[in-house]
Short mmCIF file of C-alpha atoms and ligand atoms in Angstrom, two decimals:
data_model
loop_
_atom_site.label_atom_id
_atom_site.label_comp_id
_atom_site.label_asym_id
_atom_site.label_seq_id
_atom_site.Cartn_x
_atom_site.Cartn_y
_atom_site.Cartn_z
CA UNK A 138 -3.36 -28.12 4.86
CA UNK A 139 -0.30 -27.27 2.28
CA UNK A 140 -1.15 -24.08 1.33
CA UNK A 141 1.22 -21.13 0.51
CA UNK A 142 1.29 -18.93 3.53
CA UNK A 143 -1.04 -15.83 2.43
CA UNK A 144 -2.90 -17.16 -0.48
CA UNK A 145 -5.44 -19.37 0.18
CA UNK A 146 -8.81 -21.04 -2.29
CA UNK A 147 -11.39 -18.96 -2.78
CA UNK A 148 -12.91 -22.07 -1.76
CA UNK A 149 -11.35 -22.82 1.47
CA UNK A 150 -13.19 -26.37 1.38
CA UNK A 151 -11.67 -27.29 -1.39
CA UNK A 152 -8.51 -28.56 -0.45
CA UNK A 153 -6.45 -28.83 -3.53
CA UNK A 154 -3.27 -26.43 -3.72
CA UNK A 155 -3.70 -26.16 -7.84
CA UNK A 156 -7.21 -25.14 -7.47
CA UNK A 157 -7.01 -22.05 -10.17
CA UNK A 158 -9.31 -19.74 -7.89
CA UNK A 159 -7.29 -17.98 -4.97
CA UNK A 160 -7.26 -14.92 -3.52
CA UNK A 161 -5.04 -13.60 -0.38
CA UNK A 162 -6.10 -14.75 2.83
CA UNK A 163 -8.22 -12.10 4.71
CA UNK A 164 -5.64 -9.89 7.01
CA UNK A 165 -7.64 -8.33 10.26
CA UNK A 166 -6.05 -5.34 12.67
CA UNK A 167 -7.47 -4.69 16.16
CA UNK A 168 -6.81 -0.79 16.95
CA UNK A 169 -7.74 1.01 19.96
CA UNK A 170 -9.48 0.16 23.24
CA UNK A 171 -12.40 0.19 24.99
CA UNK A 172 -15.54 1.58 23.56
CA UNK A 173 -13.67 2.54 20.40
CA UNK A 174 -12.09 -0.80 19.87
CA UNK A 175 -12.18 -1.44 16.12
CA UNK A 176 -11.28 -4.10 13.59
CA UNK A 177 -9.50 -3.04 10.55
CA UNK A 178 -9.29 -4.58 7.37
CA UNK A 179 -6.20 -3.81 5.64
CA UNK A 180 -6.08 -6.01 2.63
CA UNK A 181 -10.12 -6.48 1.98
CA UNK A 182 -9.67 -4.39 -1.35
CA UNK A 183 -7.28 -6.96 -3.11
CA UNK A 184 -9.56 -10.13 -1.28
CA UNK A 185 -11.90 -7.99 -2.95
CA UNK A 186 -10.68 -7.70 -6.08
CA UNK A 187 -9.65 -11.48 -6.10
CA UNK A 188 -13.60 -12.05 -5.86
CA UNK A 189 -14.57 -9.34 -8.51
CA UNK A 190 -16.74 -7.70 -5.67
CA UNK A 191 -16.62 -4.56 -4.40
CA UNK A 192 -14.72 -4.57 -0.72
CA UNK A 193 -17.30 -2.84 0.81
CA UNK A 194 -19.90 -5.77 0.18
CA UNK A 195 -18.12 -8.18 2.34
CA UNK A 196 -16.86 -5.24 4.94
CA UNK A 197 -21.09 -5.02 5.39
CA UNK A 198 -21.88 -8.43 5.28
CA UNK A 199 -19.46 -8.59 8.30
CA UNK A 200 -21.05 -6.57 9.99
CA UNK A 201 -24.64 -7.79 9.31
CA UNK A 202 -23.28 -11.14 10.41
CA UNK A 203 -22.08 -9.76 13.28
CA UNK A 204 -24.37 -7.09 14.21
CA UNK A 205 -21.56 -4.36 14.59
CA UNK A 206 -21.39 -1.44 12.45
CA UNK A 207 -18.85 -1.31 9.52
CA UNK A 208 -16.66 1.83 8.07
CA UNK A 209 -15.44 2.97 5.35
CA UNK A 210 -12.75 5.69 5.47
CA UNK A 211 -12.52 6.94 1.87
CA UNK A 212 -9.48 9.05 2.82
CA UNK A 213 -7.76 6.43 4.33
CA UNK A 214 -9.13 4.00 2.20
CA UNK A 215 -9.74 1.74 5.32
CA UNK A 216 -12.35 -0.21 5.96
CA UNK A 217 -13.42 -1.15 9.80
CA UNK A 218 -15.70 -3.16 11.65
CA UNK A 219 -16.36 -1.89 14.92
CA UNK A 220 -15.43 -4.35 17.65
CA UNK A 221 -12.66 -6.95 18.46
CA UNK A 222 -13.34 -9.64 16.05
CA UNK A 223 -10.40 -12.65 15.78
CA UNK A 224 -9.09 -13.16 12.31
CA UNK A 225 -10.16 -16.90 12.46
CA UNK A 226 -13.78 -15.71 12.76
CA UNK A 227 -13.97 -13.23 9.69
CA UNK A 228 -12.19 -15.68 7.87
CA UNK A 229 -15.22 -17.83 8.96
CA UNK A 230 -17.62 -15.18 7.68
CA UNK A 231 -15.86 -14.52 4.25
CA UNK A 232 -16.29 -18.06 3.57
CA UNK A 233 -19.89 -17.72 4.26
CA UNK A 234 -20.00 -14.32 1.88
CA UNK A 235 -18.19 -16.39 -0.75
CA UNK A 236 -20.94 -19.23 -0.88
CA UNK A 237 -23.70 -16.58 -1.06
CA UNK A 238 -22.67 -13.81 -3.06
CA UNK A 239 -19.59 -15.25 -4.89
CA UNK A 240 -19.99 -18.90 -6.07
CA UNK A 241 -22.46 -19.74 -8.64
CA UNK A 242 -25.33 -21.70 -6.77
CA UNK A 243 -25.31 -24.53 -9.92
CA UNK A 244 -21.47 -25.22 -10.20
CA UNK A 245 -19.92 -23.39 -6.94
CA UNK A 246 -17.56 -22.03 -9.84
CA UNK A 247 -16.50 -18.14 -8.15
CA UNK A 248 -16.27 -16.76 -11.57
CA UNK A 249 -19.28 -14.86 -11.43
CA UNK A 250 -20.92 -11.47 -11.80
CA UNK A 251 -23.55 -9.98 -9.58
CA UNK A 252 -26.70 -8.70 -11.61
CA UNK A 253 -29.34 -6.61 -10.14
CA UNK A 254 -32.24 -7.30 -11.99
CA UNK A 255 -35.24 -4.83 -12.35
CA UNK A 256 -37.71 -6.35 -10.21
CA UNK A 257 -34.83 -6.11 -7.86
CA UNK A 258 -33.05 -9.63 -7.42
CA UNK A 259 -30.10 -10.44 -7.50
CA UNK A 260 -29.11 -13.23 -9.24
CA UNK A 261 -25.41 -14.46 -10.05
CA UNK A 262 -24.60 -14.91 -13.49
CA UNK A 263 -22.09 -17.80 -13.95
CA UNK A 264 -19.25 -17.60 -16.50
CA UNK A 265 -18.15 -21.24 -16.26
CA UNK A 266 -21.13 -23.20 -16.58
CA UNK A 267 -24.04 -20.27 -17.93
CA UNK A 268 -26.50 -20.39 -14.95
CA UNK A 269 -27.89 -17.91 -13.00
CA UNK A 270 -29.01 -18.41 -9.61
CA UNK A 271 -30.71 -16.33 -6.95
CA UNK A 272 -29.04 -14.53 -4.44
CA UNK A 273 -30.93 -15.03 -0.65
CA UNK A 274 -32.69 -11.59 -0.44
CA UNK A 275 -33.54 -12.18 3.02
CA UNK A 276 -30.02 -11.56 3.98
CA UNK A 277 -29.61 -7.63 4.96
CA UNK A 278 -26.57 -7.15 2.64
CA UNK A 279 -28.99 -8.26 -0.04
CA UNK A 280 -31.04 -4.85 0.33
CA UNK A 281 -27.79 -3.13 0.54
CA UNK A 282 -26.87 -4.64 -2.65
CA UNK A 283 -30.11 -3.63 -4.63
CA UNK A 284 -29.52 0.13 -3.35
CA UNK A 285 -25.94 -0.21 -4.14
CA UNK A 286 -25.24 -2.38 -7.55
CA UNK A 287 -21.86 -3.42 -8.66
CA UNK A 288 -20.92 -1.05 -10.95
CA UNK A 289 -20.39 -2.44 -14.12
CA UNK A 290 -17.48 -3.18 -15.62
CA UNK A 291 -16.57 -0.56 -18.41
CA UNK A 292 -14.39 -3.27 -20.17
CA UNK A 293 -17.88 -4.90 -21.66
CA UNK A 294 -17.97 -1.14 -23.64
CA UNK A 295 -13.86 -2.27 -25.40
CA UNK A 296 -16.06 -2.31 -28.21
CA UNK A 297 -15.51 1.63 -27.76
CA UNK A 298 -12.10 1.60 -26.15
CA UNK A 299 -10.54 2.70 -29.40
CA UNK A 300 -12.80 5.61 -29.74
CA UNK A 301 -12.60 6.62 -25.95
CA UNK A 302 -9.04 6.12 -26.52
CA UNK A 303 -9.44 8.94 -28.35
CA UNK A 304 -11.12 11.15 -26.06
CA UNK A 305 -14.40 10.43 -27.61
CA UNK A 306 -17.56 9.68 -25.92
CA UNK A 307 -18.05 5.68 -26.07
CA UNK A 308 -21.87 4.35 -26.32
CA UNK A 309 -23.14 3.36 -22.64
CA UNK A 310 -24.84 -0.06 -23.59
CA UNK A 311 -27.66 0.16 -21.01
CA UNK A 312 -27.80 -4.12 -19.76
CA UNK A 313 -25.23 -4.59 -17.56
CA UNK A 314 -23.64 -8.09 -17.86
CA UNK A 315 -25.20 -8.76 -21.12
CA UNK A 316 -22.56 -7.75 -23.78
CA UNK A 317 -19.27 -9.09 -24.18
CA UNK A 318 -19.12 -11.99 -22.70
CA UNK A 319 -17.99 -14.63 -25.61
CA UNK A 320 -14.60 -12.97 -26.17
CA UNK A 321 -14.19 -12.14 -22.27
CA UNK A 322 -15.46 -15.72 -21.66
CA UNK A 323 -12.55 -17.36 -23.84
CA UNK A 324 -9.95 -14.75 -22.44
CA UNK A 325 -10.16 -15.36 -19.04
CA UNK A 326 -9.78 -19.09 -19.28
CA UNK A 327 -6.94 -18.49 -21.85
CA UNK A 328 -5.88 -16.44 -18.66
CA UNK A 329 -6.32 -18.43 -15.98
CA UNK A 330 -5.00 -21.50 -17.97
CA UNK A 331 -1.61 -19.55 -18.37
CA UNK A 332 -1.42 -18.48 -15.28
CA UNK A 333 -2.78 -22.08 -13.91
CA UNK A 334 1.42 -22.92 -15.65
CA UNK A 335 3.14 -20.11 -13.23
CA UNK A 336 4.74 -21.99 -10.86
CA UNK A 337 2.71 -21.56 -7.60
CA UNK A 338 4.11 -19.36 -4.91
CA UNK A 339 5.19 -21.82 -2.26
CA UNK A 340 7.16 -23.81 -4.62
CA UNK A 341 10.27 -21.81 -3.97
CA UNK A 342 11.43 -22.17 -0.72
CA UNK A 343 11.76 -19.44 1.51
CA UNK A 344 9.10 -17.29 0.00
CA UNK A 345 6.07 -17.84 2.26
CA UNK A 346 7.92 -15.66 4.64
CA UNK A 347 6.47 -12.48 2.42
CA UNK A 348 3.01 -13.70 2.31
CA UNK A 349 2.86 -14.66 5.67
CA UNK A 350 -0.59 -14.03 6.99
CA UNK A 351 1.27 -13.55 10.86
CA UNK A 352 -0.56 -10.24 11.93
CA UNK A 353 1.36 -10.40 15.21
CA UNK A 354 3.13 -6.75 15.43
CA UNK A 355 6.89 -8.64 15.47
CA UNK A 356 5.86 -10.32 12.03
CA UNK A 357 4.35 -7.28 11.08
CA UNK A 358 7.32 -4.95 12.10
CA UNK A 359 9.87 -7.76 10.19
CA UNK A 360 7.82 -7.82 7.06
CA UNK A 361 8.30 -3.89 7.17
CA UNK A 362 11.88 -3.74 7.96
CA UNK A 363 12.34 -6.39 5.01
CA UNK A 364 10.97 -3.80 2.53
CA UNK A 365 12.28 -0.74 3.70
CA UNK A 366 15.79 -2.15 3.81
CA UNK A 367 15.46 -3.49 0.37
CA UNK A 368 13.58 0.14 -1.04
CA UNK A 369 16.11 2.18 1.10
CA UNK A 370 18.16 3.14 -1.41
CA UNK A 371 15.79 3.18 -4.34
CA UNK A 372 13.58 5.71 -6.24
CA UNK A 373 10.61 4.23 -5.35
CA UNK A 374 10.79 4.29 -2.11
CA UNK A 375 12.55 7.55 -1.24
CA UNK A 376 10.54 9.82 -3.73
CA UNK A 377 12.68 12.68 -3.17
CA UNK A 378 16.24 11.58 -4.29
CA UNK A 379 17.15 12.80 -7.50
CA UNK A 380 16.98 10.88 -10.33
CA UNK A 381 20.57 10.56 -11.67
CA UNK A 382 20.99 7.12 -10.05
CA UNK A 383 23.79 5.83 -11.51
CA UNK A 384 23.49 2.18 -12.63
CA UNK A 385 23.88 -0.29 -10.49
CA UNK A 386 24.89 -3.74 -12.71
CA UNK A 387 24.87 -5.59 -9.84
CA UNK A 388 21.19 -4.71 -9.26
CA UNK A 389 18.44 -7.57 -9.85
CA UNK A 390 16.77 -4.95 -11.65
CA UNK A 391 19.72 -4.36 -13.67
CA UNK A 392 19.41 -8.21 -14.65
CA UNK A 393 15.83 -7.61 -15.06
CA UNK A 394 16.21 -4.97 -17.54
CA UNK A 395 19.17 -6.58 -19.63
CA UNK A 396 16.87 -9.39 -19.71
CA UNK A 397 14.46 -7.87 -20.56
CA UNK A 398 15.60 -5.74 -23.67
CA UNK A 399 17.72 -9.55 -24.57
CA UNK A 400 14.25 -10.92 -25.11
CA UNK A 401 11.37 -9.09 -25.04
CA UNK A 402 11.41 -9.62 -29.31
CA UNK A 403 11.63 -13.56 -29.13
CA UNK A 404 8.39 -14.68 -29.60
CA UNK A 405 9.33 -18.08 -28.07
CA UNK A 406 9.93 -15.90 -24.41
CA UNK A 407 6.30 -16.52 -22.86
CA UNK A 408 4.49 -14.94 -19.58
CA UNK A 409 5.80 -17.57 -17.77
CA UNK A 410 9.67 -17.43 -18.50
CA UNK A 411 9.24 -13.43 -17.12
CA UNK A 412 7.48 -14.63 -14.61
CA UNK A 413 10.22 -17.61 -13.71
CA UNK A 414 12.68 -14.58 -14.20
CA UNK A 415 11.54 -12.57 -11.56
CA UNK A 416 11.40 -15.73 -9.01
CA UNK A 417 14.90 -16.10 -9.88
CA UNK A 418 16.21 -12.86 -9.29
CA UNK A 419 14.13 -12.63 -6.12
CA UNK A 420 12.43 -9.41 -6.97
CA UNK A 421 8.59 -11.21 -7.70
CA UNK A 422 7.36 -9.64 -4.63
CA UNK A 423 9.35 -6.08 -5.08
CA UNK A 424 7.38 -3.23 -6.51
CA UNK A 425 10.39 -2.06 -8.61
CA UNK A 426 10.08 -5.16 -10.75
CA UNK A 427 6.61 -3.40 -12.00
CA UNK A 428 8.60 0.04 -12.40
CA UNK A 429 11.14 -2.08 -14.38
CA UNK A 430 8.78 -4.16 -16.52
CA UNK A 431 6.82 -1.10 -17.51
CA UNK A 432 9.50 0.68 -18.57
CA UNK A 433 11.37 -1.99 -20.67
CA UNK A 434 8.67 -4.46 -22.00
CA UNK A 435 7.60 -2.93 -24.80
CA UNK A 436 10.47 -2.45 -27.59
CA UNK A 437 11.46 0.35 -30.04
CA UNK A 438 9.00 -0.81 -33.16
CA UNK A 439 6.57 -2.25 -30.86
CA UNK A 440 4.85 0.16 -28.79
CA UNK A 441 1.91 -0.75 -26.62
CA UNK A 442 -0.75 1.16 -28.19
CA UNK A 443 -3.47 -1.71 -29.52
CA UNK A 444 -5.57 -2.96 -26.46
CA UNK A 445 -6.18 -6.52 -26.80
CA UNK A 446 -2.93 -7.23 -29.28
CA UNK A 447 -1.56 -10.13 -28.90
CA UNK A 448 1.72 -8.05 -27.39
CA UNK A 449 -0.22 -7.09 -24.77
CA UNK A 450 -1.84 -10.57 -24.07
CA UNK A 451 1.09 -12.18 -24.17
CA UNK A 452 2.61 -10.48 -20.98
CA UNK A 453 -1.11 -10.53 -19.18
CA UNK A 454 -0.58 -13.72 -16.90
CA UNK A 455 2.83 -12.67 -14.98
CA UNK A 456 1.41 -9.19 -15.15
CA UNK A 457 -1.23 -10.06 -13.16
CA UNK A 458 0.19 -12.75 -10.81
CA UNK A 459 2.84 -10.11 -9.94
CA UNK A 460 0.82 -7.88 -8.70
CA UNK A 461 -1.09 -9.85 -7.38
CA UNK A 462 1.31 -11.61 -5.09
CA UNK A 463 2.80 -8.14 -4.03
CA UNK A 464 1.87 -7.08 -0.51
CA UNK A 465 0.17 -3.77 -1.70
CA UNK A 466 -0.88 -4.28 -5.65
CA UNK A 467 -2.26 -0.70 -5.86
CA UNK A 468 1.60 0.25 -4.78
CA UNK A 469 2.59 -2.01 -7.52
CA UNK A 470 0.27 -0.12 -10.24
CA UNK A 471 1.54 2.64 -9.67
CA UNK A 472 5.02 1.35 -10.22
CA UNK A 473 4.31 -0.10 -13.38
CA UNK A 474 2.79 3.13 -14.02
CA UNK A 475 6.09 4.46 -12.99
CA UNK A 476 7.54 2.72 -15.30
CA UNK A 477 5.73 3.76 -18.37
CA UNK A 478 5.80 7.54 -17.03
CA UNK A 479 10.30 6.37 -17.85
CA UNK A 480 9.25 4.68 -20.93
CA UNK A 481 7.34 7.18 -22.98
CA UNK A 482 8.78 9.98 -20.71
CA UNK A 483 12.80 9.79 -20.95
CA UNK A 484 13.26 7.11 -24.24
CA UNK A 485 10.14 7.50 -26.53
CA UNK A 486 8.42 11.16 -26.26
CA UNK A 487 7.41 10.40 -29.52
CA UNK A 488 4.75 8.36 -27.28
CA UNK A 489 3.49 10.50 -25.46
CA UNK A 490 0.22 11.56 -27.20
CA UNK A 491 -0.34 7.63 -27.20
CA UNK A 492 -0.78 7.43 -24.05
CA UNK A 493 -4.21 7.03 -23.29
CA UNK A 494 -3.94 4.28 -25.85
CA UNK A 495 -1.74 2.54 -23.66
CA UNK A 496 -3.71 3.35 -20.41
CA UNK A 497 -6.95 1.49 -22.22
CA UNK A 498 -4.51 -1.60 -23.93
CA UNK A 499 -3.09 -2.17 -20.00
CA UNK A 500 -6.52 -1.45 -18.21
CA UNK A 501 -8.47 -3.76 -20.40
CA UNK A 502 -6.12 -6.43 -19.78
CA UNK A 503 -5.99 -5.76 -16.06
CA UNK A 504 -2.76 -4.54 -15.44
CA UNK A 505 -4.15 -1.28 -13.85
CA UNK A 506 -7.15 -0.84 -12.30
CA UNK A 507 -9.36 2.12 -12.38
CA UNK A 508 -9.12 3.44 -8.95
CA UNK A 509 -5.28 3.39 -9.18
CA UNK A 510 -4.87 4.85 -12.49
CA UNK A 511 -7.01 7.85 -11.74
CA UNK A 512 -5.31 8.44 -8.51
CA UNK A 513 -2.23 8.33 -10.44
CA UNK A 514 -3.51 10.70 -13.08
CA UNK A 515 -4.65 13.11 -10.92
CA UNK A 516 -1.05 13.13 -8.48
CA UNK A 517 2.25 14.60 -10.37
CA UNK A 518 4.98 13.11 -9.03
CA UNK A 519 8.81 13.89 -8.65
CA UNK A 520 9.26 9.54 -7.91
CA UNK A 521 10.01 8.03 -11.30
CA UNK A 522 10.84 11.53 -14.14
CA UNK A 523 11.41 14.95 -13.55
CA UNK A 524 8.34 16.87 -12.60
CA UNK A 525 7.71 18.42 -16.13
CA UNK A 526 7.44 15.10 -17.64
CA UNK A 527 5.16 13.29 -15.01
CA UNK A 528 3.02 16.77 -16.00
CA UNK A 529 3.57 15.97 -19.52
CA UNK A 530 2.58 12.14 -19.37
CA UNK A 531 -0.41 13.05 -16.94
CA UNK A 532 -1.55 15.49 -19.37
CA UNK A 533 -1.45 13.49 -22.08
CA UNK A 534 -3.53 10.87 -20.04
CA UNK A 535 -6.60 12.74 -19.77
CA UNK A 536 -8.57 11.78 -22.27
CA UNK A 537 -8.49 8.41 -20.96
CA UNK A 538 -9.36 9.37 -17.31
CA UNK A 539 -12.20 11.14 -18.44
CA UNK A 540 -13.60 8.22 -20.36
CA UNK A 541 -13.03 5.90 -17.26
CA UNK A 542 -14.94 9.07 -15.18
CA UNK A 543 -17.91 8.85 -18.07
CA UNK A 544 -18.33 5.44 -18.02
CA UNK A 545 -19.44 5.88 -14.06
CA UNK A 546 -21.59 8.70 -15.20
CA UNK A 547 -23.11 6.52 -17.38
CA UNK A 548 -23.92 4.02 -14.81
CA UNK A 549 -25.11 6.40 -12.27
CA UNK A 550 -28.15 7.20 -15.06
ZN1 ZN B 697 -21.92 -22.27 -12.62
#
């Protein structure tokens, strides 16, 4: 099967490499020995995420499936199924997760959402074609599901992101899944259909090497000697170094930026040329491409302050597929992050009290995501400004964190 090493279908039975639905092939880690021989699941959180279900769902269903316990260490932010289980096997069972809990039981579409409903089934509620089909409730993860619902998504409040942008309380709207949908409906296909343009991954030679789903500790150990020789010398890498790097014009970054600040105004410069841009310079899989976007997307007149502008849209496919395709997307938040903490921090302080405003524009569009931006917000860091201005920008952030933290209160009611 042609398919990019690393990114596979959501529906691995479908064997057509411009299938629109992917999501990184499942990456498995056998630590220790004997009795306490465990599987580890290192990139379940961005299979996860490709799925819009929460990684612990599958992490159980593996174990269900397999009748070994499962793990989750929050500090770690591992999860682990106990056991030696082959890759080729939990690759097996994710399909079998996918079909039940994923794709919608009319259509097999995987753009779904999971909706407990109050006699306590689950159904899945199909974006593509409008049906809503029963989940198997016999299944154990089923009752783990009921107790546990997908939390729902705050971007069906936007309605309120303005206001909460603001530090003020948005409405809860009590039906999950209910509101919302015709505008998020039409965005994500506009989404997908842009993205569906990108040029897929494996078309440039050479690249599958990053993806590669090799687990073997040699492939492993290369991948890692790759990035640390190519972050060595960096910021975001080596945290501590001070910050008076002196340009570097030979950088790909430096190329990145120029080209950047060339054509970030040209309205004729899409997702897909920044996108192409990135390939070119050979820096779509480096996190300091999301430190460098971040901090030179937006121009002087045009901040980044109205979620759902079309400025913001615009940008939303290569965005996403960057992170996406990076080896650790939660590292490459928080480089983009990085990158506005430059933006607002060293060129526009102006911008500062915008920031939450900014947070909400790039979270609603799912540039961030809300574990990474409250970790961020809640860590000062010396990596990207001074430590006075990552207090500054983090500061100025709150009222935005504390909406996100809200809008889980609300759902916990
Ligand atoms: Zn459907």
């Amino acid at each position: 099967m042609a398919q990019a090493a690393g990114i596979v279908n959501i529906r691995r039975d479908v064997d057509d490499k411009f299938y629109r639905y992917r999501m990184p092939i499942l990456l498995t880690k056998v630590e220790g020995k004997g009795n306490g021989i465990k599987t580890v699941l290192p990139n379940i959180p961005d299979v996860a995420r490709a799925l819009s279900r929460p990684p612990i769902y599958p992490t159980k269903y593996f174990g269900s499936e397999l009748g070994a316990q499962t793990m989750y260490d929050s500090k770690a932010d591992r999860f682990i199924v106990n056991g030696a289980h082959q890759s080729e096997r939990l690759r097996e069972l994710l399909d079998g997760f996918i079909d039940k809990y994923v794709l919608c039981g009319s259509c097999k579409n995987p753009e779904t959402d999971l909706i407990v409903t109050k006699d306590e089934m689950i159904v899945r509620d199909c974006k593509a074609c409008g049906q809503r089909t029963n989940v198997d409730m016999r299944h154990r993860l089923s009752s783990y599901i009921v107790k546990n619902p997908p939390k729902k998504s705050k971007k069906e409040k936007k309605g309120n992101g303005d206001a909460a942008a603001n530090g003020k309380n948005g409405d809860a709207d009590a039906s999950p899944g209910d509101d919302g949908e015709g505008s998020d409906d039409e965005l994500t296909k506009r989404i997908n259909a842009e993205a569906a343009e990108l040029p897929a991954v494996h078309e440039k030679s050479g690249l599958g090497d990053d993806w590669s789903a090799d687990t073997s500790p040699e492939a492993v150990k290369a991948r890692t000697a790759s990035i640390e020789g190519a972050f060595k010398s960096s910021l975001v890498i080596g945290g501590d170094d001070d910050d008076e790097e002196a340009e570097d014009t030979d950088s790909p970054y430096y190329h990145l930026k120029t080209w950047l600040l060339e054509n970030r105004e040209d309205e004729d410069i899409t997702s897909v040329d920044l996108y192409k841009k990135a390939q070119q310079l050979g820096i779509d899989k480096k996190y300091k491409t999301m430190q460098t976007i971040g901090e030179y997307l937006f121009s002087e007149d045009n901040p980044p302050v109205v979620p759902e502008s079309k400025m913001i849209k615009r940008w939303t496919p290569a965005i996403k597929k960057l992170i996406i395709a990076m080896k650790d997307s939660d590292k490459a938040e928080k480089s983009l992050l990085g990158g506005l903490e430059r933006y607002v921090g060293l060129d526009r302080p102006d911008l500062i009290p915008q920031v939450p405003k900014i947070l909400m524009a790039w979270y609603l569009d799912d540039w961030i995501q809300e574990e990474t931006v409250t970790q961020w917000g809640t860590h000062v860091s010396k990596k990207y400004v001074d430590k006075e201005t990552s207090k500054k920008v983090r500061l100025a952030a709150k009222p935005f964190l504390k909406w996100l933290e809200e809008a889980d209160d609300d759902e916990e009611e």
